Structures are given as structure tokens and as C-alpha cells.
Amino acid sequence: MTAEDKILPKPLVSVRGLRKFYPAGRRFPWLRSKPPILALDGFDMDIFPGKIHALIGPNGAGKTTLLKILWNLIQPDEGLIESNHLADDDTVLVSGEERGFYYRLNGWANLVFFGRLSGNSRQETLSRATQLAERLRLSGILNRRYQTYSSGERQKLAILRALLQAPRLMMIDDLAKGLDPQATRELTDILLELARDGMSILLATHRLDLAAQMCDTITLIHRGKNIATGSPQKLSQQVFPHRHYRIVLSGDEVTARKILAGSITSDIEIKDGHLSAELVVSDEEELAKLSLTLAQNGISIIELSSLEEELETVYNHLLQDSDSNDG
Amino acid sequence: MAAFFIRDLQIWVSYRLSLFLDIVGLVGTALAFFLLGLAFEGYIPPMLEQYGGYFPFVIIGIAFFGFQSNGLYGLSGSLREEQLQGTLEPMLSSRITPLSLSLATNTFSFLRTLVRAVLFLVLGALVFSVDLSSMNIPSAIVVLALSLPPFLALGMLSGAFTLAFKRGDPVRLVYGGLSVLLSGLYFPYQLLPQPLQWLAHAFPLTHALSGLRAALLNGASFSEVSTQIIWLLGMGVVLLPLGIVALKLGHRKARRDGSYAQY
């Protein structure tokens, strides 16, 4: 058992070697079928309890296929899905689409219908929905017909319906699609709260800013393959192995220039009597050595801040690498 | 089942104008066929005399035809509507079985059709003087009840096509069309050429309507409608397992192709 195995809990869901082909159909019955479309190509992934996991990738990468396979609505052709005592109704999928409810019914009637389909009585559904509506700040609108809801209210109602099942894994396809900043913030707050309560959340999204901000783990899927998985920081380090910092110093400029000569990526600026520069080091050890040398030469470090690469830059690099490896 | 019934009732009630037009349509249809009967009074085939004329014959047909329509189109129509509304996948994720789904999506519409059928009969008797004085209600109930399984089974076959191929359902297109022509809905199938009369026996609607007419207009007892009862029973026994298997295969294909949400 490695040290990492000791730290990580057992995954809630483990996906190994998942492959899925879609039939491409044929134009006429007497013509040969077109080759099938490969949606997932040996996809691997682990989802851990109580964590928010983002699935990012271009359109057609296989995100929705994966979510629907995990929801048991699509049958994989190959591969293994192992879950840690996860029952069928422990998994729910919330779609970012604006459909999925009966337009002529109000919020309560919709919730009661789907609640009863999940095996709960009308009373149980209403009582649970009341509590959840309070928590999601939806109480005021549930008497209105679904057709009058805004996009944000529709997504929140879809989350409320999912929560009626008390799932252990909630999957969201196209998170925050078409939502304004306030509605997005409300939605992300709700998800962070649910994760704090122990729910695992798997988000398929194009919103890289949200993925970087709220997810513990990000998986980049491209052409049906998992091309990178890790925390936003780990992915950044994978693409940019050197660490970038902004350093602000106080002391002699010439000495500082000499010490930092091989490590700075920008010219040293002088601002408010302090020296400021961007620094690149290969690891923490190199940074510690530099700090010590600066201190020994009478230069003190006023500020040291890490300069993380934007997730979008990391994403584009990883996609390009994957394309060039395939090509 | 109850959840579907309440949902369908709530949606139906929400369309108030349609509710009103349903009633207007019912009266209009009865009146149109009554006038048609009057217009051709002298040319009506003698075999209709046993029913008291053309209007009593046709009112039973149009009153009870809705049961076949519901059975045949109910599930596939409902699946398609759920696909369009995006509610099919959340519904199927509740692991509802194909048989339960078929029954559940038809429950409300069957009850609505029953109410419509009764209203047609009441209207016929009170306004258009159809003689229902000798009707045998238990016989009519048995014939109607036995006609439901074959109608539902045909609906399952149709639903299976909708799930698997989305459009071009032959059950709906071929069977639905032919049954209107051959089953004695608007005219006695005995007027058709002999080969078509034989073909007419392959349609549950033929036996359902013939049994219901005998029970409601002539007061036929169980033994007098036993032929229709045996036909309907036999069709139910054969078609219902076929429908269930077809629906399961349709679900399996949709799950394999990942096409539940496609329409």
C-alpha cells in the first residue's frame, strides 16, 4: 500500500476501461452501415466521497455519455464500473437543459410526481421538498407553473428534485448554462454546501472558472479518453512543471540581481522603495535555497505569492498535447 | 400509477378551453352522425335493423373506438411527449418497468374515454332516442374489459417502435388505419368482400364493437357474446406477452444506442 493509498478514501465510484460506440446508422437499408462513432475510449476515473469533481472537455468529448452511463440510461460496450455500495437511486443526473419538467404544472405538482415515482409518498415528498425549498430559497415560487420559471429557478428546481432522492452522487450536466452571475453564485454556493455535507458531486461543464474555483479534482476528457486528472494545482504543475512566483524584496538592488539572475523571468521593478520581480523555480527546495541566500546577503522577502496558470491555459495546453500525441 | 393519473388530470384540467371543446366536439360528432343516419334512412342495409338503425349502430362505434385509440397511441404518444419535454429520462431513472409505464400512461386516458363513452350513450338515449332499455351492462363490461389487454398490447408494440426507431411505426400506421376501415366502426364489416371480412377478424376492435353492440343494443347475455369473449381473450393471451417483450427490446435498444432523449 502506497502512502497515497493510505490518505485517499475508497472511491465512491471507479470507472475502468469504459468504451462506448454509437451506431452511425445507414442512409439506405441496402447500403453498408457507416462505422460506429466512438464516444468513450477506455475511459478511467475515480470519484471520491464528499468531493466535487469536474469533467471538462470540448463538445463531443464524451462527457454526457459518461454521465448517462453512470446514471444507467446508456449501456457501455466495454469496461467496468465499481461502486462503493451505491444503490441505483443513490445516483442522480441533473441536466442543465431547461426542460425536464411539466410546463403546465406548478413546482409542487412536478416535485410530487417525481417524488412518488422514486417510491416516496405524497406526504414524505411534500415534507422533504418543503425543507429543501427553504434551503435552496425556492419556497416562494413553487406555487407557480414551471413555464413561468427563469433559467436559474429551473436549474435549482432540478437540483431540488435530485435531492428528494437523498443521493450520494449528484451529477450535473452543463452546470450554470445560461445563468447570470448572481444565479451562478447561488448555485455554486448550494453545491459547495452539499459537498460539505458529504455528497459527491460530478460536474460536466464548460465553465473552467467555476471548475477551478469550486472543484477538488478536475478530469479533462478528450475524444473519449481521460487525458489528465488532478487538482487544479496539480494539472497546472503537470503542464508547467516550474513554479512561478511574484517576489517583493527589500535590500540592495545589485546584490538581488546577482542572486536572482538565473531565476527571474521579468526585469526587476522598483516600486515604493521595494524590488519586485517574477520568479521561476523548479521546486520548493530551490525556492528555499534562494530565500536563504537572499537572507544571508541582507535582503529580506517582503512578499512571496504564487502565480498559478489560468485553468484555461492549462486546458488548451493539455488538449494540444493530446492532439499532437494522437496525430 | 396514481402519480401518473393525478399528473394527467392536472395537465388536462389546466387546458380549460380544450376541456370545453371536448364537450362541444362530443355533441357535434353525435349530431353529425345522427343527421347522416337521417339522410340515408331509406338506404340503410337491412342488417342494421337489429340495432334499431344506423345511428344506434354508429354511436356505439364512436363511443368505444376511443379505447383502441388510447391503447394504440397512448404509450407511444406519451413517450414522444415525454421526449419532447425532456421528462423521459428522469422518469425512466426511477426504474419504472415497461408494463407499469404502459399501464400508468393509459390509466387517465382510459377513464376519460369511459366518461366520454357514457356521455355519448346518455346523449344518444336522451337526445337522439337510441333505445338502450334492454342493455346488458355486465356483458358490456366483460367485453370492454377483455378488449383492453389486446389494445394495450398493440400500444406496447407501437411504443417499442417509438423507443427503437422514433418514427415510422407500422403498428400505428398500418394497423391503426386498417382497423378504422375493416372493424365495423362506421359500417358493418359484413358489407365488405369475403377476404376482407376474414381479415376483419384479426382486429380486436371488430370483436369488441360487435360484442358491445350486442350487449348494449340487444341485451345479449354472456353466452350470446361468448364468441367475441373468446376472440378477445385469445388475442389478449397472445398479444400481451408479445407487447411486453417488444417493449423490453425497445428499451434495451434505446439504452444500447443511448437514444432515449432522441426523437
Coordinates of C-alpha atoms in Angstrom, one line a residue:
Chain A
M1 CA 0.0 0.0 0.0
T2 CA 1.5 3.4 -1.0
A3 CA 1.4 6.5 1.1
E4 CA -1.2 7.9 -1.2
D5 CA -3.5 4.9 -0.8
K6 CA -3.4 5.5 2.9
I7 CA -4.5 9.1 2.6
L8 CA -7.2 8.6 -0.1
P9 CA -10.5 7.1 1.0
K10 CA -12.0 4.3 -1.1
P11 CA -13.6 5.8 -4.2
L12 CA -17.4 6.0 -4.3
V13 CA -17.3 5.1 -8.0
S14 CA -14.4 3.7 -10.0
V15 CA -14.6 3.6 -13.8
R16 CA -12.1 1.5 -15.7
G17 CA -11.6 1.0 -19.4
L18 CA -15.1 2.3 -20.4
R19 CA -15.8 2.1 -24.1
K20 CA -19.0 3.2 -25.8
F21 CA -19.8 3.2 -29.5
Y22 CA -22.8 4.8 -31.0
P23 CA -24.3 3.3 -34.2
A24 CA -23.8 5.8 -37.0
G25 CA -26.7 4.4 -38.9
R26 CA -27.0 3.9 -42.7
R27 CA -28.5 6.1 -45.3
F28 CA -30.4 3.3 -47.0
P29 CA -31.1 -0.2 -45.7
W30 CA -29.3 -1.9 -48.6
L31 CA -26.1 0.1 -48.0
R32 CA -23.4 -0.9 -45.6
S33 CA -23.6 0.8 -42.2
K34 CA -21.3 3.7 -41.5
P35 CA -18.5 3.0 -39.0
P36 CA -19.8 3.4 -35.4
I37 CA -18.9 6.6 -33.5
L38 CA -16.5 6.1 -30.6
A39 CA -17.8 8.2 -27.7
L40 CA -15.7 6.7 -24.9
D41 CA -12.3 5.1 -25.5
G42 CA -11.0 3.2 -22.5
F43 CA -12.0 5.9 -20.0
D44 CA -10.8 5.6 -16.4
M45 CA -11.9 7.8 -13.4
D46 CA -12.4 7.7 -9.7
I47 CA -14.9 9.7 -7.8
F48 CA -14.3 10.2 -4.1
P49 CA -16.9 10.7 -1.4
G50 CA -17.7 14.3 -0.4
K51 CA -15.6 15.8 -3.2
I52 CA -16.6 18.0 -6.2
H53 CA -15.2 16.5 -9.4
A54 CA -15.3 18.5 -12.6
L55 CA -15.4 16.8 -16.0
I56 CA -14.2 19.3 -18.6
G57 CA -13.6 18.8 -22.3
P58 CA -14.6 20.1 -25.7
N59 CA -18.1 19.4 -27.2
G60 CA -18.5 15.8 -28.2
A61 CA -15.7 14.7 -25.9
G62 CA -17.9 12.1 -24.2
K63 CA -19.0 13.9 -21.0
T64 CA -22.7 13.4 -21.3
T65 CA -22.3 9.8 -22.4
L66 CA -20.2 9.1 -19.3
L67 CA -22.8 10.8 -17.0
K68 CA -25.7 8.8 -18.6
I69 CA -23.7 5.6 -18.3
L70 CA -23.2 6.3 -14.6
W71 CA -27.0 7.0 -14.4
N72 CA -27.7 3.7 -16.1
L73 CA -29.5 5.2 -19.0
I74 CA -26.8 4.2 -21.5
Q75 CA -25.3 0.8 -21.6
P76 CA -21.5 0.7 -22.1
D77 CA -19.9 -1.7 -24.6
E78 CA -16.9 -2.5 -22.5
G79 CA -15.4 -1.6 -19.2
L80 CA -16.1 -1.8 -15.5
I81 CA -17.9 0.4 -13.1
E82 CA -17.4 -0.4 -9.5
S83 CA -19.2 1.5 -6.8
N84 CA -18.8 1.5 -3.0
H85 CA -22.3 0.2 -2.0
L86 CA -24.0 2.6 -4.3
A87 CA -27.7 1.7 -4.9
D88 CA -29.4 2.7 -8.2
D89 CA -31.3 5.6 -6.6
D90 CA -28.1 6.9 -4.9
T91 CA -27.1 8.4 -8.2
V92 CA -28.9 11.3 -9.9
L93 CA -28.3 13.3 -13.0
V94 CA -29.3 17.0 -13.2
S95 CA -29.4 18.3 -16.7
G96 CA -28.6 22.0 -17.3
E97 CA -31.2 21.9 -20.1
E98 CA -34.3 24.0 -19.5
R99 CA -36.6 21.0 -20.0
G100 CA -37.3 18.0 -17.8
F101 CA -40.4 19.2 -16.0
Y102 CA -44.1 19.5 -17.0
Y103 CA -44.6 23.1 -18.1
R104 CA -48.3 23.2 -17.2
L105 CA -47.8 22.0 -13.6
N106 CA -46.5 24.1 -10.8
G107 CA -43.3 23.3 -8.9
W108 CA -45.1 21.3 -6.1
A109 CA -47.0 19.2 -8.5
N110 CA -43.9 18.4 -10.5
L111 CA -42.0 17.5 -7.4
V112 CA -44.8 15.3 -6.0
F113 CA -45.0 13.4 -9.3
F114 CA -41.3 12.7 -9.5
G115 CA -41.0 12.1 -5.7
R116 CA -43.8 9.4 -6.0
L117 CA -42.0 7.8 -8.9
S118 CA -39.0 7.4 -6.7
G119 CA -41.1 5.5 -4.2
N120 CA -41.9 8.2 -1.7
S121 CA -45.4 9.0 -0.6
R122 CA -47.0 12.4 -1.3
Q123 CA -46.6 13.4 2.3
E124 CA -43.0 12.4 2.5
T125 CA -42.3 14.2 -0.8
L126 CA -44.0 17.4 0.3
S127 CA -42.3 17.4 3.7
R128 CA -38.9 16.9 2.3
A129 CA -39.5 19.3 -0.6
T130 CA -40.6 22.0 1.9
Q131 CA -37.3 21.7 3.8
L132 CA -35.2 21.6 0.6
A133 CA -37.1 24.5 -0.9
E134 CA -36.3 26.6 2.1
R135 CA -32.6 25.7 1.8
L136 CA -32.5 26.4 -1.9
R137 CA -34.5 29.6 -1.5
L138 CA -37.2 28.3 -3.8
S139 CA -40.2 28.3 -1.5
G140 CA -41.7 31.5 -3.0
I141 CA -42.0 30.1 -6.5
L142 CA -43.3 26.6 -6.1
N143 CA -46.9 27.6 -6.5
R144 CA -46.2 29.0 -9.9
R145 CA -46.3 27.0 -13.1
Y146 CA -43.0 25.7 -14.3
Q147 CA -43.4 27.6 -17.6
T148 CA -43.0 30.9 -15.7
Y149 CA -39.6 30.0 -14.1
S150 CA -36.4 31.7 -15.0
S151 CA -33.3 29.6 -16.1
G152 CA -31.8 29.8 -12.7
E153 CA -35.0 28.8 -11.0
R154 CA -35.3 25.8 -13.4
Q155 CA -31.8 24.6 -12.5
K156 CA -32.5 25.0 -8.8
L157 CA -35.7 23.1 -9.1
A158 CA -33.9 20.3 -11.0
I159 CA -31.4 20.2 -8.1
L160 CA -34.3 20.1 -5.6
R161 CA -35.8 17.2 -7.4
A162 CA -32.5 15.4 -7.4
L163 CA -32.1 16.0 -3.7
L164 CA -35.5 14.4 -2.9
Q165 CA -33.8 11.1 -3.6
A166 CA -31.1 11.9 -1.0
P167 CA -28.5 10.8 -3.5
R168 CA -24.8 10.1 -2.6
L169 CA -23.6 11.1 -6.0
M170 CA -25.2 14.0 -7.8
M171 CA -24.1 14.6 -11.4
I172 CA -24.8 17.8 -13.2
D173 CA -24.5 18.2 -16.9
D174 CA -23.7 21.6 -18.3
L175 CA -23.6 23.4 -14.9
A176 CA -24.7 27.0 -14.9
K177 CA -25.6 27.0 -18.6
G178 CA -27.2 30.4 -19.4
L179 CA -27.2 31.7 -15.9
D180 CA -26.4 35.2 -14.8
P181 CA -23.5 35.8 -12.3
Q182 CA -25.8 36.0 -9.3
A183 CA -27.7 32.8 -10.1
T184 CA -24.4 31.1 -10.8
R185 CA -23.1 32.2 -7.4
E186 CA -26.2 30.9 -5.7
L187 CA -25.9 27.6 -7.5
T188 CA -22.2 27.1 -6.7
D189 CA -22.8 28.0 -3.0
I190 CA -25.5 25.3 -2.8
L191 CA -23.2 22.8 -4.4
L192 CA -20.3 23.6 -2.0
E193 CA -22.7 23.3 0.9
L194 CA -23.9 19.9 -0.3
A195 CA -20.3 18.7 -0.7
R196 CA -19.5 19.9 2.8
D197 CA -22.4 17.7 4.0
G198 CA -20.7 14.7 2.4
M199 CA -22.3 14.5 -1.0
S200 CA -20.1 13.6 -4.0
I201 CA -20.7 15.9 -7.0
L202 CA -19.6 15.3 -10.6
L203 CA -20.0 18.3 -12.8
A204 CA -19.7 18.3 -16.6
T205 CA -19.1 21.9 -17.5
H206 CA -17.5 24.3 -20.0
R207 CA -17.2 26.9 -17.2
L208 CA -13.5 26.5 -16.4
D209 CA -13.6 29.4 -14.0
L210 CA -16.2 27.5 -11.9
A211 CA -14.3 24.2 -12.2
A212 CA -11.1 25.9 -10.9
Q213 CA -12.8 27.7 -8.2
M214 CA -15.0 25.0 -6.6
C215 CA -13.7 21.6 -7.6
D216 CA -11.3 19.3 -5.7
T217 CA -10.5 17.3 -8.8
I218 CA -10.7 18.0 -12.5
T219 CA -10.7 15.4 -15.2
L220 CA -10.0 16.5 -18.7
I221 CA -11.8 14.3 -21.2
H222 CA -11.0 14.4 -24.9
R223 CA -12.1 12.1 -27.7
G224 CA -13.5 9.7 -25.0
K225 CA -10.2 9.5 -23.1
N226 CA -9.1 10.7 -19.7
I227 CA -6.1 12.8 -20.7
A228 CA -5.5 14.4 -17.3
T229 CA -6.8 14.2 -13.7
G230 CA -5.9 16.1 -10.6
S231 CA -6.5 19.2 -8.5
P232 CA -6.3 22.4 -10.5
Q233 CA -2.8 23.0 -9.0
K234 CA -1.7 19.5 -10.0
L235 CA -2.9 19.9 -13.5
S236 CA -1.1 23.3 -13.7
Q237 CA 2.1 21.7 -12.5
Q238 CA 1.7 18.9 -15.0
V239 CA 1.8 21.4 -17.8
F240 CA 4.0 23.9 -16.3
P241 CA 6.5 22.0 -14.1
H242 CA 8.2 25.1 -12.9
R243 CA 6.6 27.2 -10.3
H244 CA 6.0 30.9 -10.8
Y245 CA 6.0 33.4 -8.0
R246 CA 5.9 37.2 -7.6
I247 CA 8.6 38.2 -5.1
V248 CA 8.9 41.6 -3.4
L249 CA 12.2 42.3 -1.7
S250 CA 13.8 45.0 0.4
G251 CA 17.6 45.5 0.2
D252 CA 20.4 46.2 -2.3
E253 CA 19.3 46.0 -5.9
V254 CA 22.7 44.9 -7.3
T255 CA 23.0 42.1 -4.9
A256 CA 19.5 41.0 -5.5
R257 CA 20.0 41.0 -9.3
K258 CA 23.1 38.8 -8.8
I259 CA 21.4 36.2 -6.6
L260 CA 18.2 36.1 -8.7
A261 CA 20.0 36.3 -12.1
G262 CA 19.1 32.8 -13.2
S263 CA 15.6 32.7 -11.8
I264 CA 13.8 35.8 -12.7
T265 CA 11.5 35.9 -15.8
S266 CA 10.9 39.7 -15.7
D267 CA 13.0 42.7 -15.1
I268 CA 13.3 43.9 -11.5
E269 CA 11.0 46.8 -10.9
I270 CA 11.4 49.3 -8.2
K271 CA 8.2 50.4 -6.6
D272 CA 7.7 52.3 -3.3
G273 CA 11.3 51.6 -2.4
H274 CA 10.9 47.8 -2.8
L275 CA 12.2 45.5 -5.6
S276 CA 9.7 43.4 -7.4
A277 CA 10.1 40.6 -9.9
E278 CA 8.6 37.4 -11.3
L279 CA 10.5 34.3 -10.3
V280 CA 10.5 30.7 -11.7
V281 CA 11.9 27.8 -9.7
S282 CA 11.8 24.0 -10.3
D283 CA 10.6 23.1 -6.8
E284 CA 10.2 24.1 -3.2
E285 CA 13.8 23.2 -2.4
E286 CA 15.2 25.6 -5.0
L287 CA 12.9 28.3 -3.6
A288 CA 14.1 27.7 0.0
K289 CA 17.8 27.9 -1.1
L290 CA 17.1 31.2 -2.9
S291 CA 15.4 32.6 0.2
L292 CA 18.3 31.6 2.4
T293 CA 20.9 33.2 0.1
L294 CA 18.8 36.4 -0.1
A295 CA 18.6 36.5 3.7
Q296 CA 22.3 35.8 4.1
N297 CA 23.1 38.8 1.9
G298 CA 20.9 41.1 3.9
I299 CA 17.9 41.1 1.6
S300 CA 14.5 40.4 3.2
I301 CA 11.5 39.0 1.4
I302 CA 8.5 41.3 1.9
E303 CA 6.0 39.2 -0.1
L304 CA 6.1 36.0 -2.0
S305 CA 2.9 35.0 -4.0
S306 CA 2.4 32.0 -6.2
L307 CA 1.4 32.8 -9.8
E308 CA -0.9 30.0 -10.9
E309 CA -1.6 29.5 -14.5
E310 CA -5.2 30.0 -15.5
L311 CA -7.0 26.8 -15.9
E312 CA -7.9 27.8 -19.5
T313 CA -4.2 27.9 -20.4
V314 CA -3.6 24.5 -18.8
Y315 CA -6.7 23.1 -20.6
N316 CA -5.5 24.4 -24.0
H317 CA -2.0 23.0 -23.5
L318 CA -3.3 19.6 -22.5
L319 CA -5.7 19.4 -25.4
Q320 CA -2.9 20.4 -27.8
D321 CA -0.6 17.8 -26.3
S322 CA -3.3 15.2 -26.7
D323 CA -3.9 16.1 -30.3
S324 CA -0.3 16.0 -31.2
N325 CA 0.2 12.6 -29.5
D326 CA -2.8 11.2 -31.4
G327 CA -1.8 12.8 -34.6
Chain B
M1 CA -50.0 4.6 -11.2
A2 CA -51.8 7.1 -9.0
A3 CA -49.0 9.6 -9.6
F4 CA -49.5 9.4 -13.4
F5 CA -53.3 9.7 -13.0
I6 CA -53.0 12.8 -10.9
R7 CA -50.4 14.3 -13.2
D8 CA -52.5 13.7 -16.3
L9 CA -55.7 15.0 -14.6
Q10 CA -53.8 18.2 -13.5
I11 CA -52.5 18.8 -17.0
W12 CA -55.9 18.1 -18.6
V13 CA -57.7 20.5 -16.3
S14 CA -55.0 23.1 -17.0
Y15 CA -56.2 23.3 -20.6
R16 CA -59.7 24.8 -19.9
L17 CA -60.6 25.7 -23.5
S18 CA -59.7 22.2 -24.6
L19 CA -62.0 20.8 -21.9
F20 CA -64.8 22.9 -23.2
L21 CA -64.1 22.0 -26.8
D22 CA -64.1 18.3 -25.9
I23 CA -67.7 18.5 -24.8
V24 CA -68.7 20.6 -27.8
G25 CA -66.9 18.1 -30.1
L26 CA -68.8 15.2 -28.5
V27 CA -72.2 16.8 -29.1
G28 CA -71.1 17.8 -32.7
T29 CA -70.0 14.3 -33.5
A30 CA -73.2 12.7 -32.3
L31 CA -75.3 15.3 -34.2
A32 CA -73.3 14.8 -37.4
F33 CA -73.8 11.0 -37.4
F34 CA -77.5 11.4 -36.4
L35 CA -78.1 13.7 -39.4
L36 CA -76.1 11.3 -41.6
G37 CA -78.3 8.4 -40.5
L38 CA -81.4 10.5 -41.3
A39 CA -80.1 11.5 -44.7
F40 CA -79.6 7.8 -45.7
E41 CA -82.6 6.4 -43.9
G42 CA -84.0 4.7 -46.9
Y43 CA -80.7 3.2 -48.0
I44 CA -79.5 1.6 -44.7
P45 CA -78.7 -2.1 -45.1
P46 CA -81.3 -4.4 -43.5
M47 CA -78.8 -6.0 -41.2
L48 CA -78.7 -2.7 -39.2
E49 CA -82.4 -3.1 -38.3
Q50 CA -81.4 -5.5 -35.4
Y51 CA -79.7 -2.4 -33.8
G52 CA -82.6 0.0 -34.4
G53 CA -81.0 1.8 -37.4
Y54 CA -77.7 3.4 -38.4
F55 CA -77.3 5.9 -35.6
P56 CA -77.5 3.4 -32.7
F57 CA -75.0 1.2 -34.6
V58 CA -72.5 4.0 -35.2
I59 CA -72.8 5.7 -31.8
I60 CA -71.5 2.5 -30.1
G61 CA -68.7 2.5 -32.6
I62 CA -67.6 6.1 -32.0
A63 CA -68.2 5.9 -28.2
F64 CA -65.9 2.9 -27.8
F65 CA -63.4 3.5 -30.6
G66 CA -61.5 5.8 -28.2
F67 CA -60.4 2.7 -26.1
Q68 CA -58.5 1.4 -29.1
S69 CA -57.1 4.8 -29.9
N70 CA -55.9 5.2 -26.3
G71 CA -54.4 1.7 -26.2
L72 CA -52.7 2.1 -29.5
Y73 CA -51.5 5.6 -29.4
G74 CA -51.4 6.3 -25.6
L75 CA -48.0 4.8 -24.8
S76 CA -46.2 5.9 -28.0
G77 CA -47.7 9.4 -27.8
S78 CA -46.8 9.7 -24.2
L79 CA -43.2 8.5 -24.8
R80 CA -42.9 11.1 -27.6
E81 CA -44.3 13.9 -25.5
E82 CA -42.0 13.0 -22.6
Q83 CA -39.1 13.0 -25.0
L84 CA -40.0 16.5 -26.3
Q85 CA -40.4 17.8 -22.7
G86 CA -37.2 16.2 -21.6
T87 CA -39.0 14.3 -18.8
L88 CA -38.5 10.8 -20.2
E89 CA -35.0 10.3 -18.8
P90 CA -35.8 11.5 -15.2
M91 CA -38.9 9.2 -15.4
L92 CA -37.0 6.2 -16.6
S93 CA -34.3 6.7 -14.0
S94 CA -37.0 5.8 -11.4
R95 CA -36.7 2.2 -12.8
I96 CA -40.3 2.0 -13.7
T97 CA -41.0 -1.2 -15.6
P98 CA -42.2 -1.2 -19.2
L99 CA -45.5 -2.8 -18.2
S100 CA -46.1 -0.3 -15.4
L101 CA -45.2 2.6 -17.7
S102 CA -47.7 1.3 -20.3
L103 CA -50.5 0.9 -17.7
A104 CA -49.7 4.2 -16.0
T105 CA -49.6 6.3 -19.1
N106 CA -53.0 4.9 -20.2
T107 CA -54.9 5.0 -16.9
F108 CA -56.2 8.5 -17.1
S109 CA -57.0 8.4 -20.8
F110 CA -58.9 5.2 -20.4
L111 CA -61.0 6.7 -17.7
R112 CA -61.6 9.8 -19.7
T113 CA -62.6 7.7 -22.7
L114 CA -65.0 5.7 -20.4
V115 CA -66.6 9.0 -19.3
R116 CA -66.9 10.1 -23.0
A117 CA -68.4 6.8 -23.9
V118 CA -71.0 7.0 -21.2
L119 CA -71.8 10.7 -22.2
F120 CA -72.2 9.5 -25.8
L121 CA -74.7 6.8 -24.7
V122 CA -76.6 9.2 -22.4
L123 CA -76.7 11.8 -25.2
G124 CA -77.8 9.2 -27.7
A125 CA -80.5 7.9 -25.4
L126 CA -81.8 11.3 -24.1
V127 CA -81.4 13.5 -27.2
F128 CA -81.4 11.1 -30.2
S129 CA -83.8 8.4 -28.9
V130 CA -81.4 5.5 -29.0
D131 CA -83.1 2.6 -27.3
L132 CA -80.9 1.3 -24.6
S133 CA -83.7 -0.1 -22.5
S134 CA -82.6 -3.7 -22.9
M135 CA -78.9 -3.3 -22.4
N136 CA -77.0 -5.9 -20.6
I137 CA -74.4 -4.0 -18.6
P138 CA -72.4 -7.0 -17.1
S139 CA -71.9 -8.4 -20.6
A140 CA -70.8 -5.0 -21.9
I141 CA -68.4 -4.6 -19.0
V142 CA -66.8 -8.0 -19.7
V143 CA -66.4 -7.4 -23.4
L144 CA -64.9 -4.0 -22.7
A145 CA -62.6 -5.3 -20.0
L146 CA -61.4 -8.1 -22.3
S147 CA -60.8 -5.7 -25.2
L148 CA -58.3 -3.6 -23.1
P149 CA -55.4 -6.1 -22.9
P150 CA -55.1 -6.5 -26.7
F151 CA -55.5 -2.7 -27.2
L152 CA -52.7 -2.2 -24.6
A153 CA -50.6 -4.8 -26.1
L154 CA -50.8 -3.2 -29.5
G155 CA -49.9 0.1 -27.8
M156 CA -46.8 -1.6 -26.3
L157 CA -45.8 -2.8 -29.8
S158 CA -46.2 0.8 -31.1
G159 CA -44.3 2.2 -28.0
A160 CA -41.5 -0.3 -28.7
F161 CA -41.2 1.1 -32.2
T162 CA -41.2 4.7 -30.9
L163 CA -38.4 3.8 -28.5
A164 CA -36.3 1.9 -31.0
F165 CA -36.9 3.8 -34.3
K166 CA -38.6 7.0 -33.2
R167 CA -40.8 7.3 -36.3
G168 CA -42.4 5.2 -38.9
D169 CA -44.2 2.9 -36.5
P170 CA -46.0 0.3 -38.7
V171 CA -48.4 -0.8 -35.9
R172 CA -49.7 2.7 -35.7
L173 CA -49.7 3.5 -39.4
V174 CA -51.0 0.2 -40.8
Y175 CA -53.0 -1.4 -38.0
G176 CA -54.5 2.0 -36.9
G177 CA -55.6 2.8 -40.4
L178 CA -56.9 -0.6 -41.4
S179 CA -58.8 -1.1 -38.2
V180 CA -60.9 2.0 -38.9
L181 CA -61.8 0.7 -42.3
L182 CA -62.3 -3.0 -41.5
S183 CA -63.5 -3.3 -37.9
G184 CA -67.1 -2.2 -38.3
L185 CA -66.6 1.2 -36.8
Y186 CA -68.7 3.2 -39.2
F187 CA -70.4 0.4 -41.2
P188 CA -70.9 -3.3 -40.7
Y189 CA -67.8 -5.2 -41.7
Q190 CA -70.2 -7.9 -43.2
L191 CA -70.7 -5.5 -46.1
L192 CA -67.0 -5.9 -47.1
P193 CA -65.8 -8.6 -49.6
Q194 CA -65.3 -12.0 -48.0
P195 CA -61.5 -11.9 -47.8
L196 CA -61.7 -8.5 -46.0
Q197 CA -64.3 -9.9 -43.7
W198 CA -61.8 -12.7 -42.7
L199 CA -59.1 -10.1 -42.2
A200 CA -61.5 -8.1 -40.1
H201 CA -61.5 -10.9 -37.5
A202 CA -57.8 -10.2 -36.9
F203 CA -58.6 -6.9 -35.3
P204 CA -59.7 -6.8 -31.6
L205 CA -61.8 -3.8 -32.4
T206 CA -64.1 -5.9 -34.6
H207 CA -64.9 -8.3 -31.8
A208 CA -65.1 -5.5 -29.1
L209 CA -67.6 -3.4 -31.1
S210 CA -69.7 -6.4 -32.2
G211 CA -69.9 -7.6 -28.6
L212 CA -70.6 -4.1 -27.2
R213 CA -73.4 -3.6 -29.8
A214 CA -74.9 -6.9 -29.0
A215 CA -74.8 -6.2 -25.2
L216 CA -75.9 -2.6 -25.2
L217 CA -78.4 -2.5 -28.0
N218 CA -79.8 -6.1 -27.9
G219 CA -79.2 -7.0 -24.3
A220 CA -77.0 -10.0 -25.3
S221 CA -76.1 -12.3 -22.4
F222 CA -72.6 -13.7 -21.7
S223 CA -73.4 -16.8 -23.7
E224 CA -74.6 -14.7 -26.6
V225 CA -71.3 -12.7 -26.7
S226 CA -69.2 -15.8 -26.0
T227 CA -67.7 -15.8 -29.5
Q228 CA -66.4 -12.2 -29.0
I229 CA -65.2 -13.0 -25.5
I230 CA -63.2 -16.0 -26.7
W231 CA -61.7 -14.0 -29.6
L232 CA -60.7 -11.1 -27.2
L233 CA -59.4 -13.4 -24.6
G234 CA -57.3 -15.3 -27.1
M235 CA -55.9 -12.1 -28.6
G236 CA -55.0 -10.8 -25.1
V237 CA -53.2 -14.0 -24.3
V238 CA -51.2 -13.9 -27.5
L239 CA -50.6 -10.1 -27.9
L240 CA -49.9 -9.1 -24.3
P241 CA -46.7 -11.2 -23.8
L242 CA -45.6 -10.1 -27.3
G243 CA -46.2 -6.4 -26.4
I244 CA -44.2 -6.8 -23.1
V245 CA -41.3 -8.5 -24.9
A246 CA -41.3 -5.9 -27.7
L247 CA -41.3 -3.0 -25.2
K248 CA -38.4 -4.6 -23.3
L249 CA -36.5 -4.9 -26.5
G250 CA -37.3 -1.3 -27.4
H251 CA -36.0 -0.2 -24.0
R252 CA -32.9 -2.3 -24.5
K253 CA -32.2 -0.9 -27.9
A254 CA -32.7 2.7 -26.7
R255 CA -30.4 2.1 -23.8
R256 CA -27.7 0.5 -26.0
D257 CA -27.9 3.3 -28.6
G258 CA -28.2 6.0 -25.9
S259 CA -31.2 7.3 -27.7
Y260 CA -33.9 7.7 -25.0
A261 CA -33.7 11.5 -25.4
Q262 CA -33.7 11.5 -29.2
Y263 CA -36.9 12.0 -31.2

